[in-house]
Amino acid sequence: MAALAREDGARGQEQGRRGCEHYDRGCLLKAPCCDKLYTCRLCHDNKEDHQLDRFKVKEVQCVNCEKIQHAQKFCEECSTLFGEYYCSICHLFDKDKKQYHCESCGICRIGPKEDFFHCLKCNLCLAINLQGNHKCIENVSRQNCPICLEDIHTSRVVAHVLPCGHLLHRTCYEEMLKEGYRCPLCMHSALDMSRYWRQLDDEIAQTPMPSEYQNMTVDILCNDCNGRSTVQFHILGMKCNICDSYNTAQAGGCRISLDQQ
């Protein structure tokens, strides 16, 4: 599914650029917590044993004339442009990336703004093609990523929306797919598995079970539709009778049909 709008963040290091590895800017932030000067809150947090509250920043220092002044878009002394984009709430200075401040999220996102909408129930910005087309989970972005256990809402790493509605960092999602296909929270399939299920149909048809197992049935629970059904046992997988998914788990013991006993 389409990705979330992410908090404005990391850019690649490029020669000749101002600022740091995270932002292109012409000023340093004066940290209200320790009065030290850092290019950004991320640089601060990487060096200190506490976090810089972006919303409490009041002063910045121009990188050209070194004048300390109120946070603003241009230097009041030498007119240096501190950032093509400046948010007076987040005190975010950076190159123009079509950023916008989302009042409901409380932070700046990379846009363009018209490509995203804020889902009130999920409480985060989503790609416009997900409007009315995603499963809502209340305040889902306020939960940590279940893979790395780090914050999603303010992360610089773009998040991925699973069909079940849960969120993962995209990098964590890509790593997860190397080893499995299920949501780590609810075990729902994390992507469209229909093509693989058809392949499994063919493999099962070509792999008959030994005669003593051919009439054995088992109760299963489907992780995709949450339905229960009784199906024929097969070592390669047991298919849900309701939604045709093989993302199932055995929910009872095996039984032999009466006419085979």
CSV table of C-alpha atoms in Angstrom, one decimal:
chain,number,residue,atom,x,y,z
A,1,MET,CA,0.0,0.0,0.0
A,2,ALA,CA,1.0,3.6,-0.4
A,3,ALA,CA,3.3,5.1,2.2
A,4,LEU,CA,2.6,7.7,4.8
A,5,ALA,CA,3.6,11.3,4.7
A,6,ARG,CA,6.8,11.3,6.7
A,7,GLU,CA,8.2,13.9,9.0
A,8,ASP,CA,10.6,16.1,7.1
A,9,GLY,CA,14.0,14.7,7.7
A,10,ALA,CA,17.0,13.0,6.3
A,11,ARG,CA,18.6,14.0,3.0
A,12,GLY,CA,21.7,12.5,1.5
A,13,GLN,CA,25.0,14.2,2.2
A,14,GLU,CA,26.0,16.3,-0.7
A,15,GLN,CA,29.1,18.3,-1.3
A,16,GLY,CA,28.8,22.0,-1.2
A,17,ARG,CA,25.6,21.9,0.9
A,18,ARG,CA,25.1,23.9,4.0
A,19,GLY,CA,23.9,22.4,7.3
A,20,CYS,CA,24.3,18.7,8.3
A,21,GLU,CA,23.6,15.3,7.0
A,22,HIS,CA,19.9,15.8,8.0
A,23,TYR,CA,19.0,19.3,6.8
A,24,ASP,CA,20.2,22.0,4.4
A,25,ARG,CA,20.1,25.2,6.4
A,26,GLY,CA,22.1,28.4,7.1
A,27,CYS,CA,21.8,28.6,10.9
A,28,LEU,CA,22.5,26.7,14.1
A,29,LEU,CA,19.8,26.1,16.7
A,30,LYS,CA,20.4,27.3,20.2
A,31,ALA,CA,19.2,24.4,22.3
A,32,PRO,CA,16.9,25.7,25.1
A,33,CYS,CA,17.8,22.7,27.2
A,34,CYS,CA,21.6,23.2,27.4
A,35,ASP,CA,22.3,26.5,25.5
A,36,LYS,CA,24.6,24.6,23.0
A,37,LEU,CA,24.5,25.3,19.3
A,38,TYR,CA,23.7,22.5,16.9
A,39,THR,CA,22.7,22.4,13.3
A,40,CYS,CA,19.5,20.4,14.1
A,41,ARG,CA,17.8,18.5,16.9
A,42,LEU,CA,19.0,15.2,15.5
A,43,CYS,CA,22.6,16.2,15.7
A,44,HIS,CA,22.0,17.4,19.2
A,45,ASP,CA,20.3,14.2,20.3
A,46,ASN,CA,23.1,12.1,18.8
A,47,LYS,CA,25.7,13.9,21.0
A,48,GLU,CA,23.8,14.7,24.2
A,49,ASP,CA,22.1,12.5,26.8
A,50,HIS,CA,18.8,14.3,26.5
A,51,GLN,CA,16.5,15.4,23.6
A,52,LEU,CA,16.1,18.9,22.1
A,53,ASP,CA,12.4,20.0,22.2
A,54,ARG,CA,12.0,21.6,18.7
A,55,PHE,CA,9.0,23.6,19.8
A,56,LYS,CA,10.9,25.4,22.6
A,57,VAL,CA,13.6,26.7,20.3
A,58,LYS,CA,13.7,30.5,20.5
A,59,GLU,CA,17.1,31.5,19.1
A,60,VAL,CA,19.4,30.6,16.2
A,61,GLN,CA,22.9,31.6,15.1
A,62,CYS,CA,23.7,32.7,11.6
A,63,VAL,CA,26.4,30.5,10.0
A,64,ASN,CA,27.8,33.5,8.1
A,65,CYS,CA,27.9,36.4,10.5
A,66,GLU,CA,27.5,34.3,13.7
A,67,LYS,CA,24.9,36.7,15.1
A,68,ILE,CA,22.5,35.0,17.6
A,69,GLN,CA,18.9,36.1,17.1
A,70,HIS,CA,15.3,35.1,17.2
A,71,ALA,CA,14.4,32.2,15.0
A,72,GLN,CA,13.3,33.5,11.7
A,73,LYS,CA,13.7,32.8,7.9
A,74,PHE,CA,16.4,35.4,7.2
A,75,CYS,CA,19.4,36.7,9.2
A,76,GLU,CA,18.6,40.2,10.5
A,77,GLU,CA,22.2,41.2,10.3
A,78,CYS,CA,23.4,39.9,6.9
A,79,SER,CA,20.2,38.7,5.2
A,80,THR,CA,21.4,35.1,4.9
A,81,LEU,CA,18.5,32.7,4.0
A,82,PHE,CA,18.4,30.2,6.8
A,83,GLY,CA,16.0,27.9,4.9
A,84,GLU,CA,13.9,27.9,1.8
A,85,TYR,CA,11.3,26.3,4.0
A,86,TYR,CA,10.8,27.6,7.5
A,87,CYS,CA,8.2,26.5,10.0
A,88,SER,CA,7.8,28.9,13.0
A,89,ILE,CA,6.1,26.1,15.0
A,90,CYS,CA,8.6,23.3,14.5
A,91,HIS,CA,11.5,25.7,13.9
A,92,LEU,CA,12.3,23.6,10.9
A,93,PHE,CA,14.7,25.1,8.4
A,94,ASP,CA,15.5,23.2,5.2
A,95,LYS,CA,15.6,23.2,1.4
A,96,ASP,CA,12.2,23.4,-0.2
A,97,LYS,CA,10.7,19.9,-0.4
A,98,LYS,CA,7.1,20.9,-0.6
A,99,GLN,CA,6.8,20.6,3.1
A,100,TYR,CA,3.7,21.6,5.1
A,101,HIS,CA,2.9,21.8,8.7
A,102,CYS,CA,0.0,19.5,9.7
A,103,GLU,CA,-1.7,20.9,12.7
A,104,SER,CA,-3.3,17.6,13.6
A,105,CYS,CA,0.0,15.7,13.4
A,106,GLY,CA,1.7,18.5,15.2
A,107,ILE,CA,4.8,18.4,13.0
A,108,CYS,CA,5.9,19.1,9.4
A,109,ARG,CA,5.5,16.6,6.7
A,110,ILE,CA,7.0,16.3,3.2
A,111,GLY,CA,4.3,17.0,0.7
A,112,PRO,CA,3.0,18.3,-1.6
A,113,LYS,CA,0.2,18.9,0.8
A,114,GLU,CA,-2.5,18.2,-1.8
A,115,ASP,CA,-1.1,14.6,-2.2
A,116,PHE,CA,-2.0,13.8,1.4
A,117,PHE,CA,-5.0,13.9,3.8
A,118,HIS,CA,-5.1,13.6,7.6
A,119,CYS,CA,-7.1,10.6,8.8
A,120,LEU,CA,-8.7,11.7,12.1
A,121,LYS,CA,-9.1,8.2,13.5
A,122,CYS,CA,-5.6,6.9,12.5
A,123,ASN,CA,-4.4,10.4,13.5
A,124,LEU,CA,-1.8,10.8,10.8
A,125,CYS,CA,-1.3,12.0,7.3
A,126,LEU,CA,-1.8,9.3,4.6
A,127,ALA,CA,-1.5,9.4,0.8
A,128,ILE,CA,-4.6,10.7,-0.9
A,129,ASN,CA,-5.2,7.4,-2.7
A,130,LEU,CA,-5.9,5.8,0.8
A,131,GLN,CA,-8.8,8.2,1.6
A,132,GLY,CA,-11.7,5.9,2.2
A,133,ASN,CA,-9.5,3.0,1.1
A,134,HIS,CA,-7.7,1.8,4.2
A,135,LYS,CA,-8.4,0.1,7.5
A,136,CYS,CA,-8.4,2.6,10.4
A,137,ILE,CA,-6.8,1.9,13.7
A,138,GLU,CA,-7.2,4.6,16.3
A,139,ASN,CA,-3.9,6.6,16.9
A,140,VAL,CA,-2.0,3.9,15.0
A,141,SER,CA,1.1,6.1,14.4
A,142,ARG,CA,1.5,6.7,18.1
A,143,GLN,CA,2.6,3.1,18.5
A,144,ASN,CA,6.2,2.1,18.0
A,145,CYS,CA,7.3,0.0,15.0
A,146,PRO,CA,6.8,-3.6,16.1
A,147,ILE,CA,10.1,-4.6,14.3
A,148,CYS,CA,12.6,-2.1,15.7
A,149,LEU,CA,10.5,-0.8,18.6
A,150,GLU,CA,11.3,2.8,17.6
A,151,ASP,CA,8.9,5.7,17.1
A,152,ILE,CA,6.9,5.9,13.9
A,153,HIS,CA,5.1,9.2,14.2
A,154,THR,CA,8.1,11.5,14.2
A,155,SER,CA,10.5,9.2,12.4
A,156,ARG,CA,12.6,10.3,9.5
A,157,VAL,CA,12.0,6.9,7.9
A,158,VAL,CA,8.9,6.7,5.8
A,159,ALA,CA,6.2,4.3,7.2
A,160,HIS,CA,4.3,1.6,5.4
A,161,VAL,CA,0.6,0.9,5.9
A,162,LEU,CA,-0.2,-2.8,6.0
A,163,PRO,CA,-3.5,-4.2,4.7
A,164,CYS,CA,-4.5,-4.8,8.3
A,165,GLY,CA,-3.9,-1.2,9.2
A,166,HIS,CA,-0.8,-1.6,11.3
A,167,LEU,CA,2.3,0.5,10.5
A,168,LEU,CA,6.0,-0.5,10.0
A,169,HIS,CA,9.0,1.6,9.0
A,170,ARG,CA,9.4,0.9,5.3
A,171,THR,CA,13.0,-0.3,5.9
A,172,CYS,CA,11.7,-2.7,8.6
A,173,TYR,CA,8.9,-3.8,6.2
A,174,GLU,CA,11.4,-4.6,3.5
A,175,GLU,CA,13.6,-6.6,5.9
A,176,MET,CA,10.6,-8.5,7.2
A,177,LEU,CA,9.6,-9.6,3.7
A,178,LYS,CA,13.0,-11.4,3.4
A,179,GLU,CA,11.9,-13.8,6.1
A,180,GLY,CA,8.1,-13.8,6.2
A,181,TYR,CA,4.9,-12.3,5.0
A,182,ARG,CA,2.8,-11.8,8.1
A,183,CYS,CA,2.1,-8.7,10.2
A,184,PRO,CA,4.1,-9.2,13.4
A,185,LEU,CA,1.2,-7.8,15.5
A,186,CYS,CA,-1.9,-9.7,14.1
A,187,MET,CA,-0.4,-12.3,11.7
A,188,HIS,CA,-2.5,-11.0,8.8
A,189,SER,CA,-0.8,-11.3,5.4
A,190,ALA,CA,1.2,-8.1,4.9
A,191,LEU,CA,0.8,-8.1,1.1
A,192,ASP,CA,-1.3,-9.7,-1.6
A,193,MET,CA,-0.5,-13.4,-1.5
A,194,SER,CA,-3.1,-14.7,-4.0
A,195,ARG,CA,-0.5,-15.6,-6.7
A,196,TYR,CA,1.5,-17.6,-4.2
A,197,TRP,CA,-1.7,-19.3,-2.9
A,198,ARG,CA,-2.4,-20.4,-6.5
A,199,GLN,CA,1.1,-21.9,-6.8
A,200,LEU,CA,0.6,-23.7,-3.5
A,201,ASP,CA,-2.7,-25.1,-4.9
A,202,ASP,CA,-0.7,-26.6,-7.8
A,203,GLU,CA,2.0,-28.0,-5.5
A,204,ILE,CA,-0.5,-29.7,-3.2
A,205,ALA,CA,-2.4,-31.2,-6.2
A,206,GLN,CA,0.9,-32.7,-7.4
A,207,THR,CA,1.9,-33.9,-3.9
A,208,PRO,CA,-0.6,-36.5,-2.7
A,209,MET,CA,-0.4,-37.5,1.0
A,210,PRO,CA,0.3,-41.1,1.9
A,211,SER,CA,-2.9,-43.2,2.0
A,212,GLU,CA,-3.1,-43.2,5.8
A,213,TYR,CA,-3.4,-39.4,5.7
A,214,GLN,CA,-5.6,-38.8,2.7
A,215,ASN,CA,-8.8,-38.7,4.7
A,216,MET,CA,-7.5,-36.9,7.7
A,217,THR,CA,-9.1,-33.6,8.5
A,218,VAL,CA,-8.1,-30.8,10.9
A,219,ASP,CA,-9.7,-27.7,12.3
A,220,ILE,CA,-7.9,-24.5,11.3
A,221,LEU,CA,-8.1,-20.8,12.1
A,222,CYS,CA,-7.4,-18.3,9.3
A,223,ASN,CA,-5.2,-15.4,10.1
A,224,ASP,CA,-6.5,-13.3,7.2
A,225,CYS,CA,-10.3,-13.6,7.7
A,226,ASN,CA,-10.3,-14.9,11.3
A,227,GLY,CA,-12.7,-17.7,10.1
A,228,ARG,CA,-12.6,-21.3,11.4
A,229,SER,CA,-13.1,-24.3,9.1
A,230,THR,CA,-12.4,-28.0,8.9
A,231,VAL,CA,-10.2,-29.0,6.0
A,232,GLN,CA,-8.2,-31.9,4.7
A,233,PHE,CA,-4.8,-32.1,6.3
A,234,HIS,CA,-1.7,-31.6,4.1
A,235,ILE,CA,1.9,-31.2,5.1
A,236,LEU,CA,2.4,-28.2,2.6
A,237,GLY,CA,-0.4,-26.1,3.9
A,238,MET,CA,-4.1,-26.0,4.8
A,239,LYS,CA,-6.4,-23.7,2.9
A,240,CYS,CA,-9.1,-21.7,4.5
A,241,ASN,CA,-12.5,-22.7,3.1
A,242,ILE,CA,-13.8,-19.1,3.5
A,243,CYS,CA,-11.2,-16.8,1.9
A,244,ASP,CA,-8.8,-19.4,0.2
A,245,SER,CA,-5.8,-18.2,2.2
A,246,TYR,CA,-3.1,-20.6,3.3
A,247,ASN,CA,-2.2,-18.2,6.1
A,248,THR,CA,-3.8,-20.5,8.6
A,249,ALA,CA,-3.0,-22.2,11.9
A,250,GLN,CA,-4.1,-25.6,13.2
A,251,ALA,CA,-6.8,-25.1,15.9
A,252,GLY,CA,-7.4,-28.7,16.9
A,253,GLY,CA,-6.2,-32.3,16.6
A,254,CYS,CA,-6.3,-34.3,13.4
A,255,ARG,CA,-9.3,-36.7,12.8
A,256,ILE,CA,-9.8,-39.6,10.4
A,257,SER,CA,-13.2,-39.8,8.7
A,258,LEU,CA,-15.5,-42.6,10.1
A,259,ASP,CA,-15.6,-44.5,6.9
A,260,GLN,CA,-11.8,-44.9,7.1
A,261,GLN,CA,-11.6,-46.1,10.7
